[in-house]
Coordinates of C-alpha atoms in Angstrom, one line a residue:
M1 CA 117.4 27.9 222.2
F2 CA 116.2 24.9 224.2
R3 CA 113.0 25.1 222.1
I4 CA 115.1 24.6 218.9
L5 CA 117.0 21.6 220.4
L6 CA 113.8 20.0 221.6
S7 CA 111.9 20.5 218.3
S8 CA 114.7 18.6 216.5
R9 CA 113.7 15.5 218.3
C10 CA 109.9 15.8 218.1
P11 CA 108.0 16.6 214.8
S12 CA 104.9 17.9 216.6
I13 CA 107.0 20.3 218.6
R14 CA 108.7 21.4 215.4
T15 CA 105.4 22.2 213.8
A16 CA 104.3 24.3 216.8
D17 CA 107.7 26.0 216.9
R18 CA 107.4 27.2 213.3
A19 CA 104.2 29.0 214.3
V20 CA 106.0 31.0 216.9
Q21 CA 107.9 34.1 215.8
L22 CA 111.6 33.5 216.5
K23 CA 113.4 36.5 218.0
I24 CA 117.2 36.6 218.2
G25 CA 119.5 39.1 219.9
R26 CA 122.7 38.3 218.0
L27 CA 123.2 35.9 215.1
V28 CA 126.7 35.2 213.6
I29 CA 127.0 33.2 210.4
G30 CA 130.7 32.3 210.0
D31 CA 132.9 29.7 208.4
H32 CA 131.4 26.3 209.2
F33 CA 129.5 27.6 212.2
I34 CA 126.4 29.5 213.2
K35 CA 126.0 31.2 216.6
V36 CA 122.5 32.1 217.8
N37 CA 122.8 34.2 220.9
E38 CA 124.9 32.1 223.2
T39 CA 124.4 28.8 221.4
K40 CA 127.0 27.8 218.8
Y41 CA 126.5 25.2 216.0
E42 CA 129.8 24.1 214.6
Y43 CA 130.1 21.5 211.9
G44 CA 133.1 19.8 210.3
I45 CA 134.4 16.8 208.4
Y46 CA 136.2 14.1 210.5
Q47 CA 138.1 11.0 209.5
V48 CA 136.8 8.4 211.9
D49 CA 138.8 5.3 211.1
C50 CA 142.2 6.6 212.2
K51 CA 144.8 4.1 213.6
D52 CA 144.8 5.7 217.1
K53 CA 140.9 5.5 217.1
I54 CA 140.8 9.3 217.6
P55 CA 138.7 11.2 215.0
Y56 CA 140.8 13.7 213.0
R57 CA 139.2 16.9 211.7
V58 CA 140.1 17.5 208.1
S59 CA 138.0 20.6 207.3
G60 CA 138.6 24.1 208.4
K61 CA 142.0 25.8 208.9
C62 CA 145.1 23.6 209.1
D63 CA 147.4 24.5 211.9
L64 CA 150.4 23.3 210.0
N65 CA 150.1 25.3 206.8
G66 CA 147.2 27.8 207.5
R67 CA 145.2 26.5 204.5
W68 CA 141.4 26.3 204.5
T69 CA 139.6 23.1 203.6
C70 CA 135.8 22.8 202.9
D71 CA 135.6 19.4 201.3
V72 CA 137.7 16.3 200.6
D73 CA 137.6 13.6 197.9
E74 CA 137.2 9.9 198.5
F75 CA 140.9 9.6 199.5
G76 CA 140.8 12.6 201.8
I77 CA 142.7 15.0 199.4
R78 CA 141.7 18.6 200.3
D79 CA 139.7 20.6 197.9
Y80 CA 142.3 23.4 197.5
I81 CA 144.7 20.7 196.2
T82 CA 142.2 19.1 193.8
K83 CA 141.4 22.6 192.4
G84 CA 144.9 24.2 192.3
G85 CA 147.4 21.4 192.7
L86 CA 149.9 20.6 195.5
P87 CA 151.2 23.9 197.0
G88 CA 154.9 24.5 196.8
N89 CA 157.6 26.5 195.0
N90 CA 156.7 26.3 191.3
G91 CA 157.8 29.9 190.5
R92 CA 155.2 31.5 192.8
D93 CA 155.8 32.7 196.3
E94 CA 153.8 29.9 198.0
R95 CA 154.3 27.8 201.1
N96 CA 154.4 24.0 200.8
L97 CA 152.0 21.5 202.3
F98 CA 153.9 21.7 205.6
G99 CA 153.7 25.5 205.8
S100 CA 157.4 26.1 204.9
N101 CA 158.9 28.4 202.2
D102 CA 160.8 25.9 200.1
L103 CA 163.5 27.6 198.1
E104 CA 163.8 24.7 195.6
N105 CA 161.6 25.2 192.5
I106 CA 159.8 22.0 191.8
P107 CA 157.4 22.2 188.9
T108 CA 155.4 19.0 189.4
D109 CA 153.1 17.6 192.1
S110 CA 154.9 14.3 192.1
G111 CA 158.3 16.0 192.6
R112 CA 156.9 18.1 195.5
L113 CA 155.3 15.0 197.1
Q114 CA 158.7 13.3 197.1
K115 CA 160.3 16.3 198.7
L116 CA 157.6 16.4 201.4
R117 CA 158.3 12.7 202.2
R118 CA 162.0 13.5 202.6
I119 CA 161.2 16.5 204.9
L120 CA 159.1 14.1 207.1
I121 CA 162.0 11.7 207.4
T122 CA 164.3 14.5 208.5
E123 CA 161.7 15.8 211.0
K124 CA 161.7 12.3 212.6
Q125 CA 165.5 12.4 212.8
R126 CA 165.3 15.7 214.5
Y127 CA 162.8 14.3 217.0
V128 CA 165.3 11.5 217.9
Q129 CA 168.0 14.2 218.4
L130 CA 165.7 16.0 220.8
L131 CA 165.0 12.9 222.8
C132 CA 168.7 12.2 223.2
F133 CA 169.7 15.8 224.1
K134 CA 170.5 16.7 227.7
P135 CA 171.0 20.4 228.6
E136 CA 174.1 21.3 230.6
Y137 CA 172.5 23.9 232.9
D138 CA 169.1 25.4 233.8
P139 CA 169.0 29.3 234.0
V140 CA 166.8 31.0 236.5
S141 CA 165.2 33.6 234.1
R142 CA 162.1 32.4 232.3
K143 CA 162.6 35.2 229.9
V144 CA 166.0 33.8 228.8
K145 CA 164.4 30.4 228.4
R146 CA 161.7 31.7 226.2
E147 CA 164.0 33.8 224.1
C148 CA 166.3 30.8 223.5
F149 CA 163.3 28.6 222.6
E150 CA 161.9 31.1 220.1
T151 CA 165.3 31.3 218.4
F152 CA 165.5 27.5 218.3
K153 CA 162.0 27.3 216.7
S154 CA 163.1 29.6 213.9
I155 CA 166.0 27.3 213.0
C156 CA 165.6 25.0 209.9
R157 CA 162.0 26.2 209.5
N158 CA 162.5 26.4 205.7
T159 CA 165.4 23.9 205.4
A160 CA 165.2 20.1 205.8
R161 CA 168.3 19.1 207.8
V162 CA 169.1 17.8 211.2
Y163 CA 170.1 20.1 214.0
K164 CA 173.7 21.2 214.7
D165 CA 175.2 20.9 218.2
E166 CA 175.3 24.6 218.7
E167 CA 171.6 24.8 217.7
L168 CA 170.6 22.1 220.2
E169 CA 172.5 24.0 222.9
L170 CA 169.9 26.8 222.7
L171 CA 167.6 24.4 224.6
I172 CA 169.1 25.4 228.0
S173 CA 166.6 23.7 230.3
E174 CA 164.8 20.3 230.7
E175 CA 161.5 22.2 230.5
I176 CA 162.4 23.7 227.1
V177 CA 163.6 20.4 225.8
K178 CA 160.3 18.7 226.8
E179 CA 158.4 21.5 225.0
A180 CA 160.5 21.1 221.9
V181 CA 159.9 17.3 221.9
K182 CA 156.1 17.9 222.3
N183 CA 156.0 20.4 219.5
T184 CA 158.0 18.2 217.2
D185 CA 155.8 15.2 217.9
E186 CA 152.7 17.1 217.2
R187 CA 154.2 18.5 214.0
I188 CA 155.1 15.0 212.8
K189 CA 151.6 13.8 213.4
Q190 CA 150.2 16.7 211.4
M191 CA 152.7 16.1 208.6
E192 CA 151.6 12.4 208.4
F193 CA 147.9 13.3 208.3
E194 CA 148.6 15.8 205.5
L195 CA 150.5 13.1 203.5
L196 CA 148.0 10.3 204.3
P197 CA 145.5 11.2 201.5
F198 CA 148.2 10.7 198.9
E199 CA 149.2 7.3 200.4
N200 CA 145.5 6.4 200.4
R201 CA 145.3 7.2 196.7
S202 CA 148.4 5.2 195.8
S203 CA 147.1 2.2 197.7
D204 CA 143.4 2.7 196.6
I205 CA 142.3 3.1 200.2
R206 CA 139.1 5.1 200.9
P207 CA 138.9 6.2 204.5
K208 CA 135.6 6.8 206.3
F209 CA 134.4 10.4 206.8
E210 CA 131.5 11.9 208.6
I211 CA 130.2 15.3 209.5
R212 CA 130.0 16.1 213.2
L213 CA 127.8 18.9 214.5
V214 CA 128.8 20.2 217.9
I215 CA 126.2 22.2 219.7
T216 CA 127.7 24.3 222.5
Q217 CA 125.6 26.2 225.0
R218 CA 127.4 27.9 227.9
D219 CA 129.3 25.1 229.7
S220 CA 127.5 22.1 228.1
S221 CA 127.8 20.6 224.6
R222 CA 126.4 17.7 222.6
E223 CA 127.3 16.1 219.3
E224 CA 125.3 15.0 216.3
R225 CA 126.8 12.8 213.5
V226 CA 125.8 13.0 209.8
K227 CA 127.0 11.0 206.8
Y228 CA 129.4 13.0 204.6
T229 CA 128.4 13.0 201.0
G230 CA 131.0 15.3 199.6
D231 CA 129.4 18.7 200.3
L232 CA 130.0 20.3 203.7
H233 CA 128.3 23.5 202.8
K234 CA 125.0 21.6 202.1
A235 CA 125.1 20.5 205.8
G236 CA 125.4 24.2 206.8
E237 CA 122.5 25.0 204.5
N238 CA 120.4 22.2 205.9
L239 CA 121.1 23.5 209.5
M240 CA 120.1 27.0 208.7
E241 CA 117.0 25.8 206.9
F242 CA 116.0 23.7 209.9
I243 CA 116.4 26.6 212.3
F244 CA 115.2 29.6 210.2
S245 CA 113.1 28.5 207.2
K246 CA 109.5 27.5 206.6
R247 CA 108.2 29.7 209.4
R248 CA 104.9 31.5 209.4
N249 CA 106.6 34.8 210.3
F250 CA 109.9 36.2 209.4
V251 CA 112.7 35.9 212.0
I252 CA 113.5 39.0 214.0
V253 CA 117.2 39.6 214.5
K254 CA 118.6 42.5 216.5
T255 CA 122.2 42.1 215.1
L256 CA 123.3 39.8 212.3
K257 CA 127.1 39.4 211.6
S258 CA 128.3 37.6 208.4
E259 CA 132.0 36.7 208.4
Q260 CA 132.2 33.9 205.8
R261 CA 135.0 33.2 203.4
C262 CA 133.0 30.4 201.7
S263 CA 130.2 31.3 199.3
N264 CA 127.5 29.3 201.2
R265 CA 124.0 29.1 199.8
M266 CA 121.3 30.7 201.9
P267 CA 118.2 28.4 202.2
C268 CA 115.2 29.3 200.0
G269 CA 112.4 31.0 202.0
M270 CA 114.7 32.2 204.7
K271 CA 113.6 35.7 205.6
M272 CA 114.8 37.9 208.4
R273 CA 113.9 41.4 209.7
I274 CA 117.3 42.7 210.8
R275 CA 118.0 45.8 212.8
N276 CA 121.8 45.9 212.5
L277 CA 123.9 44.2 209.8
E278 CA 127.7 43.7 210.3
I279 CA 130.0 42.5 207.5
M280 CA 133.6 42.5 208.6
D281 CA 135.4 40.3 205.9
N282 CA 135.0 39.5 202.2
A283 CA 132.5 42.3 202.0
P284 CA 131.2 41.9 198.4
M285 CA 130.4 38.2 198.7
N286 CA 128.9 38.5 202.2
L287 CA 126.7 41.4 201.2
E288 CA 125.4 39.4 198.2
L289 CA 124.7 36.4 200.5
M290 CA 122.6 38.6 202.8
K291 CA 120.5 40.3 200.1
P292 CA 118.0 37.5 199.6
I293 CA 117.3 36.9 203.3
I294 CA 116.6 40.6 204.2
D295 CA 112.9 41.4 204.7
E296 CA 112.8 44.7 202.8
S297 CA 109.6 45.8 204.4
G298 CA 111.7 46.3 207.6
F299 CA 115.1 47.1 206.1
P300 CA 118.0 47.2 208.5
G301 CA 118.6 50.6 210.0
K302 CA 122.4 50.2 210.4
L303 CA 125.2 48.6 208.3
T304 CA 128.7 48.1 209.6
I305 CA 131.0 47.1 206.8
C306 CA 134.7 46.7 206.3
Y307 CA 136.2 46.6 202.8
K308 CA 139.6 45.6 201.6
Q309 CA 141.5 47.7 199.1
N310 CA 139.9 47.7 195.6
E311 CA 136.9 45.5 196.5
E312 CA 133.8 46.4 194.5
K313 CA 131.2 48.4 196.4
D314 CA 127.4 48.2 195.9
Y315 CA 126.6 51.8 196.6
E316 CA 123.0 51.5 195.6
F317 CA 122.3 48.7 198.1
I318 CA 124.5 50.3 200.8
G319 CA 122.5 53.5 200.4
K320 CA 119.3 51.8 201.6
F321 CA 120.6 51.7 205.2
K322 CA 119.8 54.8 207.3
S323 CA 123.1 54.6 209.2
L324 CA 126.5 53.4 207.8
V325 CA 129.7 52.6 209.7
Y326 CA 132.4 52.2 207.1
S327 CA 136.0 51.2 207.2
D328 CA 138.5 50.5 204.4
D329 CA 142.2 49.5 204.5
S330 CA 142.9 52.0 201.7
S331 CA 143.2 55.7 202.1
M332 CA 140.0 57.8 202.4
S333 CA 139.2 60.0 199.4
L334 CA 136.7 62.8 198.7
P335 CA 135.0 60.9 195.7
L336 CA 134.4 57.9 198.1
V337 CA 132.9 60.1 200.8
Q338 CA 130.6 61.7 198.2
R339 CA 129.3 58.4 196.9
F340 CA 127.5 57.4 200.1
Q341 CA 123.9 58.7 200.3
N342 CA 123.0 57.4 203.8
K343 CA 121.5 59.8 206.3
K344 CA 124.4 59.1 208.7
V345 CA 127.9 57.8 207.9
H346 CA 130.6 57.1 210.4
F347 CA 134.0 56.5 208.8
L348 CA 136.6 54.4 210.7
M349 CA 139.9 55.4 209.2
N350 CA 143.3 53.6 209.5
S351 CA 145.0 56.8 208.2
F352 CA 144.4 60.5 209.0
F353 CA 146.0 61.8 205.8
F354 CA 142.6 62.6 204.3
L355 CA 141.8 64.8 207.4
E356 CA 145.0 66.8 206.7
S357 CA 144.3 67.3 203.0
D358 CA 142.8 70.3 201.3
K359 CA 140.0 68.2 200.0
F360 CA 138.8 67.5 203.5
F361 CA 138.7 71.3 204.2
V362 CA 136.7 71.8 201.0
L363 CA 134.3 69.1 202.3
I364 CA 133.9 70.9 205.7
R365 CA 133.4 74.3 204.0
N366 CA 130.7 72.9 201.8
W367 CA 129.0 71.3 204.8
C368 CA 129.2 74.6 206.7
V369 CA 127.5 76.6 204.0
N370 CA 124.4 74.4 204.3
I371 CA 124.2 75.4 208.0
P372 CA 123.1 78.9 209.0
M373 CA 126.4 80.4 208.1
K374 CA 125.7 81.8 204.6
K375 CA 125.8 85.4 205.8
S376 CA 129.1 85.0 207.6
K377 CA 131.9 87.1 206.3
E378 CA 134.6 84.6 207.0
L379 CA 135.1 80.9 207.8
R380 CA 138.5 79.9 209.3
I381 CA 139.5 76.3 209.7
S382 CA 142.5 75.3 211.7
Y383 CA 143.8 71.7 212.2
Q384 CA 146.0 70.6 215.1
P385 CA 146.7 67.6 217.2
N386 CA 145.7 67.6 220.8
H387 CA 145.9 65.3 223.8
S388 CA 143.0 63.1 222.7
G389 CA 143.8 62.9 219.0
Y390 CA 143.0 65.4 216.3
L391 CA 141.1 68.7 216.7
I392 CA 139.6 70.7 213.9
V393 CA 138.5 74.2 214.9
M394 CA 136.1 76.1 212.7
T395 CA 135.8 79.8 213.4
V396 CA 132.9 81.8 211.9
V397 CA 133.2 85.5 211.8
R398 CA 129.7 87.0 211.7
G399 CA 128.9 90.7 212.5
G400 CA 132.3 91.1 214.2
L401 CA 131.7 88.2 216.5
L402 CA 133.5 84.9 216.6
F403 CA 131.8 81.6 216.8
K404 CA 133.9 78.4 217.2
T405 CA 133.0 74.8 216.4
R406 CA 135.3 72.0 217.4
L407 CA 135.4 68.5 215.8
N408 CA 137.4 65.9 217.7
F409 CA 138.9 62.8 216.0
D410 CA 140.2 60.3 218.5
P411 CA 142.2 57.5 216.8
R412 CA 141.9 55.4 219.9
K413 CA 138.3 54.9 219.1
F414 CA 139.0 53.5 215.7

């Protein structure tokens, strides 16, 4: 990957680099990052004019509420809020901006915002309580300390009020008190950053944002800064276009894994010859994203794909792969098994109910008839657990002789 990094600085090297066929062992295209072999390109939006002079990342997953952000508006308000409103209890089972389940039904954004400000004030009061609290004794057992602290963290998680004396007494050591103070301080900072965009809007303040690309290779890393224009996905598209597009030859990839939750655009003219394709999340969207970049003259030999329940499946496209490794969080069924036309299919099953059903035995019998067993007088199938998982024994009676075939299903491999 040194060649790619060097070519980004020198146009003449870039021209020469495009003439060389790029071969990659493993390529991962994920949420706001690309990993080429051992080199990771990760990009995100940062607010760079914070009071403490430390850039704050606003894109990606929020540790406070678990929400995912791709873009922000001129005030810093997250895209999931501009599209769907401020999260909270409005009749739906939804966590608020601070990640708590608020039992109070507040139908308006302004009402929820006022409630969030009150919660922040209460959190600061609790912080003062922790600073003033002194434990009476320090138990020896770290297990007891940890159990008490976990119990303490669950208190008031969904209720905005100060701590009671008996609740503070769960902090039974100086070490645990310090950890509680640190956690609360970090939580307050996160709360303030989540509320800051709304304060910016009310005061007509437009903070400064930029995209930062961090390139990590083994133990070293470097950073590039790009102006943020309101579309983080465009930065990802430009990055992929720079690395993969406008080459004289298609890119050869041994294994490509796509694990995106965002519907990113693939650059025009980006073509890859892929040996193995892995799609582990949001299967329908990721499969659609991969279609335009696959060089069909050298179609991937193996597809590993994981579907969620009721997700639509493109059987025609999936059938183009020679080998299929398939998993689904719903129960396996005979119609599903029969839809796949690949030469080899490996099912990874969360449940073994299908293996115990009559339909599975029908499938096995039909499969056996196509093997040299047509003249056999009898086919017996027994199903039983064994020390390594599940054992299916097929016994063929032919000319008075017994022939046994065993199929092992080991759940530890799934």
